Coordinates of C-alpha atoms in Angstrom, one line a residue:
Chain A
X1 CA 0.0 0.0 0.0
X2 CA 2.8 2.3 0.9
X3 CA 4.6 1.5 -2.4
X4 CA 1.5 1.8 -4.5
X5 CA 0.3 5.1 -3.0
X6 CA 3.8 6.4 -2.4
X7 CA 3.1 7.2 1.2
X8 CA 5.5 7.3 4.2
X9 CA 5.1 5.8 7.7
X10 CA 5.4 2.2 6.6
X11 CA 7.6 1.2 9.5
X12 CA 5.2 2.8 12.0
X13 CA 2.4 0.8 10.5
X14 CA 4.3 -2.5 10.7
X15 CA 5.2 -1.7 14.3
X16 CA 1.4 -1.9 15.3
X17 CA 0.3 -5.0 13.3
X18 CA 0.3 -7.6 16.1
X19 CA -1.3 -5.2 18.5
X20 CA -4.1 -4.7 16.1
X21 CA -4.5 -8.4 15.4
X22 CA -4.7 -9.2 19.1
X23 CA -7.3 -6.5 19.7
X24 CA -9.5 -7.2 16.7
X25 CA -9.4 -11.0 16.8
X26 CA -8.9 -11.8 20.5
X27 CA -10.3 -8.9 22.6
X28 CA -12.8 -6.5 21.1
X29 CA -16.5 -7.4 21.2
X30 CA -17.5 -6.1 17.8
X31 CA -19.6 -7.2 15.0
X32 CA -18.5 -5.9 11.6
X33 CA -22.0 -6.3 10.2
X34 CA -23.4 -4.1 13.0
X35 CA -20.5 -1.8 13.4
X36 CA -22.5 1.0 15.0
X37 CA -24.0 -1.1 17.8
X38 CA -24.3 1.0 20.9
X39 CA -22.9 -1.9 23.0
X40 CA -19.7 -2.5 20.9
X41 CA -16.3 -2.1 22.3
X42 CA -14.6 1.0 20.9
X43 CA -11.2 1.0 19.4
X44 CA -9.4 4.3 18.6
X45 CA -6.3 4.2 16.5
X46 CA -4.7 7.3 17.7
X47 CA -1.5 7.0 15.7
X48 CA -3.3 7.9 12.5
X49 CA -0.1 8.1 10.4
X50 CA 0.1 4.3 10.6
X51 CA -3.4 3.9 9.0
X52 CA -2.6 1.2 6.5
X53 CA -2.2 -1.3 9.3
X54 CA -5.6 -0.4 10.6
X55 CA -7.3 -0.5 7.2
X56 CA -5.8 -4.0 6.4
X57 CA -7.0 -5.3 9.8
X58 CA -10.5 -3.9 9.4
X59 CA -10.8 -5.3 5.9
X60 CA -9.5 -8.8 7.0
X61 CA -11.9 -8.6 10.0
X62 CA -14.8 -8.1 7.6
X63 CA -15.7 -4.4 8.1
X64 CA -15.3 -3.7 4.4
X65 CA -14.1 -5.4 1.2
X66 CA -10.4 -6.0 0.8
X67 CA -10.7 -4.5 -2.7
X68 CA -11.0 -1.1 -1.1
X69 CA -7.4 -1.4 0.1
X70 CA -6.3 -0.7 -3.5
X71 CA -7.7 2.8 -3.2
X72 CA -5.5 3.7 -0.3
X73 CA -4.1 7.2 -0.6
X74 CA -5.2 7.4 -4.2
X75 CA -7.0 10.6 -5.5
X76 CA -10.7 10.0 -5.4
X77 CA -10.2 6.9 -3.3
X78 CA -12.0 5.8 -0.1
X79 CA -9.1 5.4 2.2
X80 CA -7.2 8.5 3.1
X81 CA -3.6 8.5 4.2
X82 CA -4.8 9.2 7.7
X83 CA -8.3 8.1 8.8
X84 CA -11.2 10.5 8.1
X85 CA -14.5 10.5 10.0
X86 CA -16.5 7.5 8.9
X87 CA -14.3 6.9 5.9
X88 CA -15.0 3.2 6.2
X89 CA -17.0 1.2 8.8
X90 CA -14.9 0.5 11.9
X91 CA -13.0 3.8 11.9
X92 CA -14.2 5.4 15.2
X93 CA -12.3 8.6 15.1
X94 CA -10.4 10.7 12.5
X95 CA -6.8 10.7 13.7
X96 CA -3.6 12.0 12.4
X97 CA -3.1 14.9 14.8
X98 CA -1.5 13.2 17.8
X99 CA -2.9 13.5 21.4
X100 CA -6.6 13.4 20.4
X101 CA -7.3 9.7 20.8
X102 CA -7.1 9.4 24.6
X103 CA -9.3 12.4 25.5
X104 CA -12.0 11.3 23.1
X105 CA -11.5 7.7 24.5
X106 CA -12.1 9.1 28.0
X107 CA -15.4 10.6 26.7
X108 CA -16.5 7.2 25.2
X109 CA -15.6 5.4 28.4
X110 CA -17.4 8.0 30.6
X111 CA -20.5 7.7 28.4
X112 CA -20.5 3.9 29.1
X113 CA -20.3 4.7 32.9
X114 CA -23.2 7.2 32.7
X115 CA -25.4 4.8 30.6
X116 CA -24.4 1.8 32.7
X117 CA -23.1 -0.1 29.6
X118 CA -20.2 -2.6 29.9
X119 CA -18.3 -1.9 26.7
X120 CA -14.6 -1.2 26.8
X121 CA -12.7 1.6 25.0
X122 CA -9.2 0.9 23.8
X123 CA -6.9 3.6 22.5
X124 CA -3.7 2.6 20.6
X125 CA -1.1 5.4 20.8
X126 CA 2.5 5.7 19.7
X127 CA 5.3 6.5 22.2
X128 CA 6.0 9.8 20.4
X129 CA 2.4 10.7 21.0
X130 CA 3.1 10.6 24.7
X131 CA 4.9 14.0 24.1
X132 CA 1.5 15.6 23.9
X133 CA 0.3 17.3 27.1
X134 CA -3.3 16.3 26.3
X135 CA -2.3 12.6 26.8
X136 CA -1.4 13.4 30.4
X137 CA -4.5 15.6 31.0
X138 CA -6.5 12.6 29.8
X139 CA -4.5 10.2 32.0
X140 CA -5.3 12.2 35.1
X141 CA -8.9 12.6 34.1
X142 CA -9.4 8.8 33.5
X143 CA -7.9 8.0 36.9
X144 CA -10.0 10.6 38.7
X145 CA -13.2 9.3 37.1
X146 CA -12.1 5.7 37.7
X147 CA -12.5 4.7 34.1
X148 CA -11.7 1.0 34.6
X149 CA -13.3 0.4 31.2
X150 CA -10.5 2.3 29.4
X151 CA -7.4 0.6 28.0
X152 CA -4.4 2.4 26.5
X153 CA -2.0 0.4 24.4
X154 CA 1.3 2.1 23.7
X155 CA 3.2 0.9 20.6
X156 CA 6.6 1.6 22.2
X157 CA 9.0 1.3 19.3
X158 CA 11.5 3.7 20.8
X159 CA 11.4 6.1 17.9
X160 CA 9.5 9.1 16.9
X161 CA 9.6 11.1 13.6
X162 CA 13.1 12.4 13.8
X163 CA 14.9 10.6 16.7
X164 CA 14.9 8.3 19.7
X165 CA 11.8 9.0 21.7
X166 CA 13.8 8.6 24.9
X167 CA 16.3 11.3 23.9
X168 CA 13.7 13.8 22.6
X169 CA 11.4 13.9 25.6
X170 CA 12.7 11.8 28.5
X171 CA 9.9 9.2 28.2
X172 CA 11.1 6.7 30.7
X173 CA 10.2 5.2 33.0
X174 CA 7.0 4.8 30.9
X175 CA 5.2 2.1 32.8
X176 CA 5.9 3.8 36.1
X177 CA 4.7 7.1 34.7
X178 CA 1.3 5.5 34.0
X179 CA 1.2 3.9 37.4
X180 CA 2.0 7.1 39.1
X181 CA -0.8 8.7 37.2
X182 CA -3.2 6.3 38.9
X183 CA -3.3 3.5 36.2
X184 CA -2.7 -0.2 36.3
X185 CA 0.1 -0.9 33.8
X186 CA 2.0 -3.8 32.4
X187 CA 4.8 -4.4 29.8
X188 CA 4.6 -6.9 27.1
X189 CA 6.3 -8.0 23.9
X190 CA 4.3 -6.1 21.3
X191 CA 5.0 -8.7 18.6
X192 CA 3.8 -11.7 20.6
X193 CA 0.1 -12.0 19.9
X194 CA -0.6 -14.5 22.7
X195 CA 1.2 -12.3 25.3
X196 CA -0.6 -9.1 24.1
X197 CA -4.0 -10.9 24.2
X198 CA -3.3 -12.0 27.8
X199 CA -2.4 -8.5 28.8
X200 CA -5.5 -7.1 27.2
X201 CA -7.7 -9.5 29.1
X202 CA -6.1 -8.4 32.4
X203 CA -8.0 -5.1 31.9
X204 CA -11.1 -7.1 32.7
X205 CA -9.9 -7.9 36.2
X206 CA -11.7 -6.2 39.0
X207 CA -10.2 -2.7 39.7
X208 CA -11.2 0.9 39.8
X209 CA -8.3 2.0 37.6
X210 CA -7.8 2.3 33.9
X211 CA -5.3 0.0 32.3
X212 CA -2.1 0.8 30.3
X213 CA -0.3 -1.8 28.2
X214 CA 3.3 -0.8 27.3
X215 CA 4.0 -2.9 24.2
X216 CA 7.7 -3.1 23.3
X217 CA 7.8 -3.1 19.6
X218 CA 10.3 -2.7 16.7
X219 CA 9.7 -0.3 13.9
X220 CA 9.6 -2.2 10.6
X221 CA 9.4 -5.6 12.4
X222 CA 10.0 -8.6 10.3
X223 CA 11.8 -6.9 7.4
X224 CA 15.5 -7.1 8.0
X225 CA 16.5 -3.9 6.2
X226 CA 13.8 -1.9 7.9
X227 CA 13.9 -3.0 11.5
X228 CA 14.7 -0.3 13.9
X229 CA 16.0 2.0 11.2
X230 CA 14.2 5.3 11.5
X231 CA 14.9 6.4 8.0
X232 CA 11.9 4.3 7.2
X233 CA 9.6 6.6 9.1
X234 CA 9.4 8.7 6.0
X235 CA 11.1 6.5 3.3
X236 CA 8.9 4.8 0.7
X237 CA 10.1 1.4 -0.5
X238 CA 11.0 0.8 -4.2
X239 CA 9.9 -2.2 -6.2
X240 CA 13.0 -4.3 -5.3
X241 CA 12.6 -3.5 -1.6
X242 CA 8.9 -4.5 -1.7
X243 CA 9.8 -7.8 -3.3
X244 CA 12.6 -8.5 -0.8
X245 CA 10.3 -7.6 2.1
X246 CA 7.6 -9.9 0.7
X247 CA 10.1 -12.8 0.5
X248 CA 11.3 -12.3 4.1
X249 CA 7.8 -12.1 5.5
X250 CA 6.6 -15.2 3.6
X251 CA 9.7 -17.1 4.7
X252 CA 8.7 -16.5 8.3
X253 CA 5.2 -17.7 7.5
X254 CA 3.8 -14.4 8.7
X255 CA 1.3 -14.6 5.8
X256 CA -0.6 -17.8 6.1
Chain B
X1 CA -25.1 36.3 32.6
X2 CA -23.2 33.4 34.1
X3 CA -25.9 33.1 36.8
X4 CA -28.6 33.1 34.1
X5 CA -26.6 30.4 32.3
X6 CA -26.3 28.2 35.4
X7 CA -30.0 28.5 36.2
X8 CA -31.2 27.8 32.7
X9 CA -28.8 24.9 32.1
X10 CA -30.0 23.3 35.3
X11 CA -33.6 23.7 34.2
X12 CA -32.8 22.2 30.8
X13 CA -30.9 19.3 32.4
X14 CA -33.9 18.5 34.5
X15 CA -35.9 18.0 31.2
X16 CA -33.3 16.4 29.0
X17 CA -31.1 13.6 30.3
X18 CA -28.7 13.9 27.5
X19 CA -27.4 17.3 28.7
X20 CA -24.0 17.0 30.4
X21 CA -22.1 20.0 31.7
X22 CA -18.3 19.9 31.7
X23 CA -16.5 22.7 33.4
X24 CA -12.8 23.8 33.4
X25 CA -12.6 24.2 37.2
X26 CA -14.6 27.4 37.3
X27 CA -18.1 28.2 38.5
X28 CA -17.5 27.6 42.2
X29 CA -20.9 26.7 43.7
X30 CA -22.6 27.9 40.5
X31 CA -23.6 24.4 39.5
X32 CA -24.3 23.0 42.9
X33 CA -28.0 22.4 42.1
X34 CA -27.2 20.6 38.9
X35 CA -24.5 18.6 40.6
X36 CA -26.7 17.6 43.5
X37 CA -29.7 16.6 41.5
X38 CA -27.8 14.9 38.7
X39 CA -24.4 13.8 40.0
X40 CA -23.5 12.0 36.8
X41 CA -24.3 14.9 34.5
X42 CA -21.8 17.4 35.8
X43 CA -18.0 16.9 35.6
X44 CA -15.3 19.3 36.6
X45 CA -12.6 18.4 34.1
X46 CA -10.0 20.4 35.9
X47 CA -7.6 22.9 34.4
X48 CA -7.2 20.7 31.3
X49 CA -9.1 22.2 28.5
X50 CA -7.7 20.0 25.7
X51 CA -8.9 16.9 27.4
X52 CA -12.3 18.5 28.2
X53 CA -13.0 19.1 24.5
X54 CA -12.0 15.5 23.7
X55 CA -14.2 14.2 26.5
X56 CA -17.1 16.2 25.1
X57 CA -16.5 14.8 21.7
X58 CA -16.5 11.2 23.0
X59 CA -19.8 11.9 24.9
X60 CA -21.4 13.5 21.9
X61 CA -20.5 10.4 19.8
X62 CA -22.5 8.4 22.3
X63 CA -25.6 10.6 21.9
X64 CA -25.1 13.0 24.8
X65 CA -25.3 16.8 24.3
X66 CA -22.3 18.1 26.2
X67 CA -21.8 21.7 27.1
X68 CA -18.2 22.8 27.9
X69 CA -18.0 25.9 30.2
X70 CA -15.0 27.9 31.2
X71 CA -13.4 31.4 30.8
X72 CA -13.6 32.3 27.1
X73 CA -9.8 32.6 26.2
X74 CA -9.1 29.2 27.8
X75 CA -12.0 27.5 26.0
X76 CA -11.0 28.9 22.6
X77 CA -7.4 30.0 22.0
X78 CA -5.9 27.3 24.1
X79 CA -7.7 24.5 22.3
X80 CA -8.5 25.7 18.9
X81 CA -7.1 22.6 17.3
X82 CA -9.2 20.3 19.5
X83 CA -12.3 22.3 18.5
X84 CA -11.3 22.1 14.9
X85 CA -10.5 18.4 14.8
X86 CA -12.6 16.8 17.5
X87 CA -15.7 18.9 17.2
X88 CA -15.9 20.5 13.7
X89 CA -14.3 17.8 11.6
X90 CA -16.6 15.2 13.2
X91 CA -19.6 17.6 13.2
X92 CA -20.4 16.8 16.8
X93 CA -23.2 18.4 18.8
X94 CA -21.2 20.1 21.5
X95 CA -21.9 23.6 22.8
X96 CA -19.0 25.7 24.0
X97 CA -19.9 28.5 26.5
X98 CA -17.1 31.0 27.0
X99 CA -17.8 33.1 30.0
X100 CA -16.3 36.5 30.7
X101 CA -15.8 37.1 27.0
X102 CA -14.5 40.3 25.6
X103 CA -13.3 42.6 28.4
X104 CA -15.5 41.2 31.2
X105 CA -12.3 40.2 33.0
X106 CA -10.5 43.4 32.1
X107 CA -8.8 43.8 35.4
X108 CA -7.1 40.4 35.1
X109 CA -5.2 41.5 32.1
X110 CA -4.8 40.3 28.5
X111 CA -4.4 36.6 29.5
X112 CA -8.1 36.8 30.5
X113 CA -9.3 39.1 27.7
X114 CA -10.9 37.5 24.6
X115 CA -11.2 40.0 21.8
X116 CA -9.9 37.7 19.1
X117 CA -11.7 34.4 19.6
X118 CA -14.6 35.0 17.4
X119 CA -12.2 35.8 14.5
X120 CA -10.4 32.5 15.1
X121 CA -13.5 30.4 15.5
X122 CA -15.4 31.9 12.6
X123 CA -12.8 30.3 10.2
X124 CA -13.7 26.8 11.4
X125 CA -16.2 25.0 9.1
X126 CA -19.6 24.2 10.4
X127 CA -19.4 26.0 13.8
X128 CA -22.2 28.3 14.8
X129 CA -21.3 31.4 16.8
X130 CA -23.6 33.4 19.1
X131 CA -23.1 36.5 21.4
X132 CA -26.2 37.1 23.4
X133 CA -26.7 40.7 24.7
X134 CA -28.3 39.9 28.0
X135 CA -29.6 37.0 30.0
X136 CA -32.9 36.9 28.1
X137 CA -31.1 36.3 24.8
X138 CA -28.8 33.9 26.5
X139 CA -31.7 31.7 27.6
X140 CA -33.2 31.7 24.2
X141 CA -29.9 30.9 22.5
X142 CA -29.1 28.2 25.0
X143 CA -32.4 26.5 24.4
X144 CA -31.9 26.7 20.7
X145 CA -28.4 25.3 20.8
X146 CA -29.3 22.3 22.9
X147 CA -31.5 21.0 20.0
X148 CA -29.3 22.1 17.1
X149 CA -26.9 19.6 15.6
X150 CA -23.2 20.4 15.2
X151 CA -20.6 22.4 17.1
X152 CA -21.6 25.8 18.6
X153 CA -19.9 28.6 20.5
X154 CA -21.6 31.1 22.7
X155 CA -19.7 34.0 24.2
X156 CA -21.3 35.4 27.3
X157 CA -20.5 38.0 29.9
X158 CA -19.8 37.6 33.5
X159 CA -22.2 39.2 35.9
X160 CA -24.2 42.4 36.3
X161 CA -24.9 43.0 32.6
X162 CA -28.2 44.9 32.4
X163 CA -31.2 43.1 30.9
X164 CA -32.2 45.0 27.8
X165 CA -35.1 42.9 26.6
X166 CA -38.3 43.3 28.7
X167 CA -40.0 40.0 27.8
X168 CA -38.8 36.5 27.4
X169 CA -37.9 35.3 23.9
X170 CA -40.1 32.2 23.5
X171 CA -38.6 30.6 20.4
X172 CA -35.4 31.6 18.6
X173 CA -35.3 31.2 14.9
X174 CA -31.9 31.4 13.5
X175 CA -30.4 33.7 12.5
X176 CA -32.3 36.3 14.4
X177 CA -31.9 39.9 15.3
X178 CA -34.0 42.1 17.6
X179 CA -35.1 45.6 17.0
X180 CA -34.8 47.7 20.2
X181 CA -35.1 51.2 19.0
X182 CA -36.4 52.6 15.8
X183 CA -34.6 55.4 13.9
X184 CA -34.1 56.8 10.5
X185 CA -30.6 58.3 10.3
X186 CA -28.2 55.5 11.1
X187 CA -28.5 51.8 11.9
X188 CA -26.4 50.4 14.7
X189 CA -26.0 46.6 14.8
X190 CA -24.9 45.6 18.3
X191 CA -23.3 42.2 18.9
X192 CA -23.3 41.0 22.4
X193 CA -23.5 42.8 25.7
X194 CA -22.1 46.0 24.2
X195 CA -25.7 46.5 23.2
X196 CA -26.3 48.6 26.4
X197 CA -23.5 51.0 25.3
X198 CA -25.2 51.3 21.9
X199 CA -28.5 52.1 23.5
X200 CA -26.8 54.8 25.5
X201 CA -25.2 56.1 22.4
X202 CA -28.6 56.4 20.7
X203 CA -29.6 58.7 23.5
X204 CA -26.5 60.8 23.0
X205 CA -27.0 60.9 19.2
X206 CA -30.6 62.0 19.8
X207 CA -29.3 65.1 21.6
X208 CA -27.4 65.8 18.5
X209 CA -30.5 65.5 16.4
X210 CA -29.8 62.0 15.0
X211 CA -32.3 59.1 15.2
X212 CA -30.4 55.9 15.5
X213 CA -32.0 52.5 14.9
X214 CA -30.7 49.9 17.2
X215 CA -30.6 46.1 16.5
X216 CA -29.3 43.4 18.8
X217 CA -27.5 40.9 16.6
X218 CA -26.5 37.8 18.6
X219 CA -26.0 35.6 15.6
X220 CA -22.4 35.9 14.2
X221 CA -22.2 32.7 12.2
X222 CA -24.4 32.3 10.3
X223 CA -25.2 36.0 9.9
X224 CA -28.8 37.4 9.8
X225 CA -28.5 38.2 6.1
X226 CA -32.1 39.2 5.8
X227 CA -31.5 41.9 8.3
X228 CA -28.4 43.1 6.6
X229 CA -30.2 43.2 3.3
X230 CA -32.9 45.4 4.9
X231 CA -30.7 47.8 6.8
X232 CA -28.3 48.4 3.9
X233 CA -31.3 49.2 1.7
X234 CA -32.9 51.5 4.3
X235 CA -29.9 53.3 5.7
X236 CA -27.1 55.2 4.1
X237 CA -24.8 54.3 7.1
X238 CA -24.7 51.1 9.0
X239 CA -22.5 50.7 12.1
X240 CA -21.5 47.4 13.8
X241 CA -20.3 47.4 17.4
X242 CA -18.8 44.6 19.3
X243 CA -16.5 43.9 22.3
X244 CA -14.0 42.2 20.1
X245 CA -11.3 43.3 17.8
X246 CA -12.4 45.1 14.8
X247 CA -10.5 42.4 12.9
X248 CA -12.2 39.1 12.3
X249 CA -15.4 39.4 14.3
X250 CA -18.9 40.4 13.7
X251 CA -18.0 43.6 11.8
X252 CA -15.6 41.7 9.6
X253 CA -18.3 39.2 8.8
X254 CA -20.7 41.9 7.8
X255 CA -18.0 43.5 5.6
X256 CA -17.4 40.1 4.0
X257 CA -21.1 39.8 3.3
X258 CA -21.2 43.3 1.9
X259 CA -18.3 42.5 -0.5
X260 CA -20.4 39.9 -2.3
X261 CA -23.6 42.0 -2.5
X262 CA -24.4 44.5 -5.1
X263 CA -25.3 47.4 -2.9
X264 CA -24.9 50.9 -4.2
X265 CA -22.6 53.1 -2.2
X266 CA -22.8 51.2 1.1
X267 CA -21.3 52.8 4.1
X268 CA -20.2 50.5 6.9
X269 CA -18.5 51.6 10.1
X270 CA -17.1 48.7 12.1
X271 CA -16.4 49.6 15.7
X272 CA -14.4 47.1 17.8
X273 CA -11.3 47.0 20.0
X274 CA -8.0 48.0 18.3
X275 CA -5.4 45.4 17.1
X276 CA -3.3 45.5 20.3
X277 CA -3.1 44.1 23.8
X278 CA -4.6 46.3 26.5
X279 CA -2.0 46.7 29.2
X280 CA -3.6 49.2 31.6
X281 CA -5.2 48.1 34.8
X282 CA -8.9 48.8 34.4
X283 CA -12.3 47.5 35.0
X284 CA -14.6 46.7 32.1
X285 CA -16.2 50.1 32.0
X286 CA -12.8 51.9 31.8
X287 CA -11.4 49.4 29.4
X288 CA -14.4 50.0 27.1
X289 CA -13.8 53.7 27.3
X290 CA -10.1 53.5 26.7
X291 CA -10.5 51.1 23.8
X292 CA -13.2 53.3 22.1
X293 CA -16.2 51.1 22.4
X294 CA -18.2 52.8 25.2
X295 CA -21.3 55.0 24.5
X296 CA -19.4 58.2 24.2
X297 CA -16.7 56.8 21.8
X298 CA -19.4 55.1 19.7
X299 CA -21.3 58.4 19.5
X300 CA -18.3 60.4 18.5
X301 CA -17.1 57.9 15.9
X302 CA -20.6 57.9 14.3
X303 CA -20.8 61.7 14.3
X304 CA -17.3 62.0 12.8
X305 CA -18.3 59.6 10.0
X306 CA -21.6 61.2 9.3
X307 CA -20.3 64.7 9.0

C-alpha cells in the first residue's frame, strides 16, 4: 500500500500489526456487520499516520471489502492516508493529529459509565504521541473518574519522527509514569500475539483503575533492512525492496 | 449572565437527560444544584481544556449533548485545534460556552481578555457562533443550541450585565436579530453585551439630532443576512459594534457579506477594539472607554463619519 500510493510511515504501521491483530481477533467485542452497535467495544487508532495497518486489519476482519485497500491514498479513493470521520466502517475517530485519541476515549468510556453499559474503550497510541500534554491531561482525568473500562496500548517502538523517543522527551520510565498517574500498567512483547492478548484481558480484572499496556515493539518488524532503522519513518520502498520484504515475510510464515 | 446560564442549564438538564455539563474548574458553587440533582451529569474536568474538548467529543459520539464551560480565552485560544478536529471535523453536537468574553475580566489583564476568539472560531467550518446581549437572549440561544446539531460557541458576559429585553424570547429562529429602537438616520447593529452601550449612544445621538435605529444581533455565524439586506437598503450608514477586535469578528463578517452583495454606495463603520493588547489596569467600564467602544466613543465615531 505504501509503495502503490507512495506514502510514508510504513515502518510505523508495521510496528502496530500484532497489537491490532490481538485487539480485533482476540479482545474487542465487535460485529463488523453491526459496526455502530451501541454496545460495541470502541477502538481508537490514535497514531493515524500508521493507518494502512488499521485498514488491512479492518478489511481482513470483515468491516469492508479488501478490494478497497487498493484505493488507499489514491486521489478519489475511499481510504485517506490518515483516517477520516466514517471513511469506512470501523473507523471510530479521525486521527492524524496526535494526542486526540485518549481524551476522546475518555469521553467514550465516561459515556459507558453514565449509561451503565459494559463496553470497553481501547486507545492505541505511539510512544512519540506521549509527548503531547493532552495525553497526560486525559490520563489524570481517567484515573480521577475511575474509568476502569478504558485501556491504553502504547506501541513503544522507541522512535518518533526524527529521533529516539527517549532522547527527545525523557519518556522513561514509561510504565511507572502511567502507574504514578493512577493507572494499572504492564509491559509486554508487542509482537507476541498471545502475550498481548493475555495483557488485554487483564484489563477485565476487578479494579477501579484504567489500564495501560506498554507494548515493546520494533519499527519495521519482520523486514531485516527496515527493522529499527528510523529512515523508514518517511522513506517509501521501491519495487525491489517491496519484493525483498515480501520474500522475508513469507519465509517467516507471517502470511498464512 | 453566568448566573442566568447556570440557572437555565439546570432547568434544561432536568428536562433532558442527554445534557451533560463539563467545566474547566470554574463556577465555584454555580452548578451545585445541577451537581446535586444529577451527579453523573456534571463533571469538573480540571484545568485541562484540551482533554475537556476530547471528552465532550466522546460523549457526543454516544448521543449526549455536552456543554463545555470555562473562561472564554481558555475555552478557545488554548484548544483551537481540538475544537477544529474533535468537534468541527466530526460535526459533533457540543456547545462551548465561553464566560467573561471580551473585556469582562478586564482587570485580570490580557491573559483573560478575549477580543480575538470570534475571529479564530469563525474560520472553522460548520461551527455556529452566538453572542447574546443579555440573560434573556442567553436563555433563548441556549435552548436553541441544545437542540441544534453540530458544534456551537456562545460567548457570554460575567455578571451584572443589564437586561435589555423586557420580555422572554419564546422561540429563537436562526439567524435572528432584535429591534430595540427605531430610527431613520443611522442603523447600529450591536453584537453581544455591548448593546447597552449602543442604546446609551442612541440617547446621546438624539441630543445631536440623529435618530439611531438599534438592532441586537446575537448571531455571528451564520449572519442574519435578511436583516443586513434590509438595513443596507434602508440606511445610508450602518454601524457594527462589538466587544471584540475590529479584525475578524462580527463587523468583519458583515464586511465580507457586503463585498459579495451589489449594494450601491454602502457605508459600513465597524467599531471594535484595536489590534493591540490592552495593558492598563482597568475594570470593564474603563477598558471599554479607553479602547473606544463605550457609548461616548461610539457616538463620536458615528458623528465624525456622518459629517
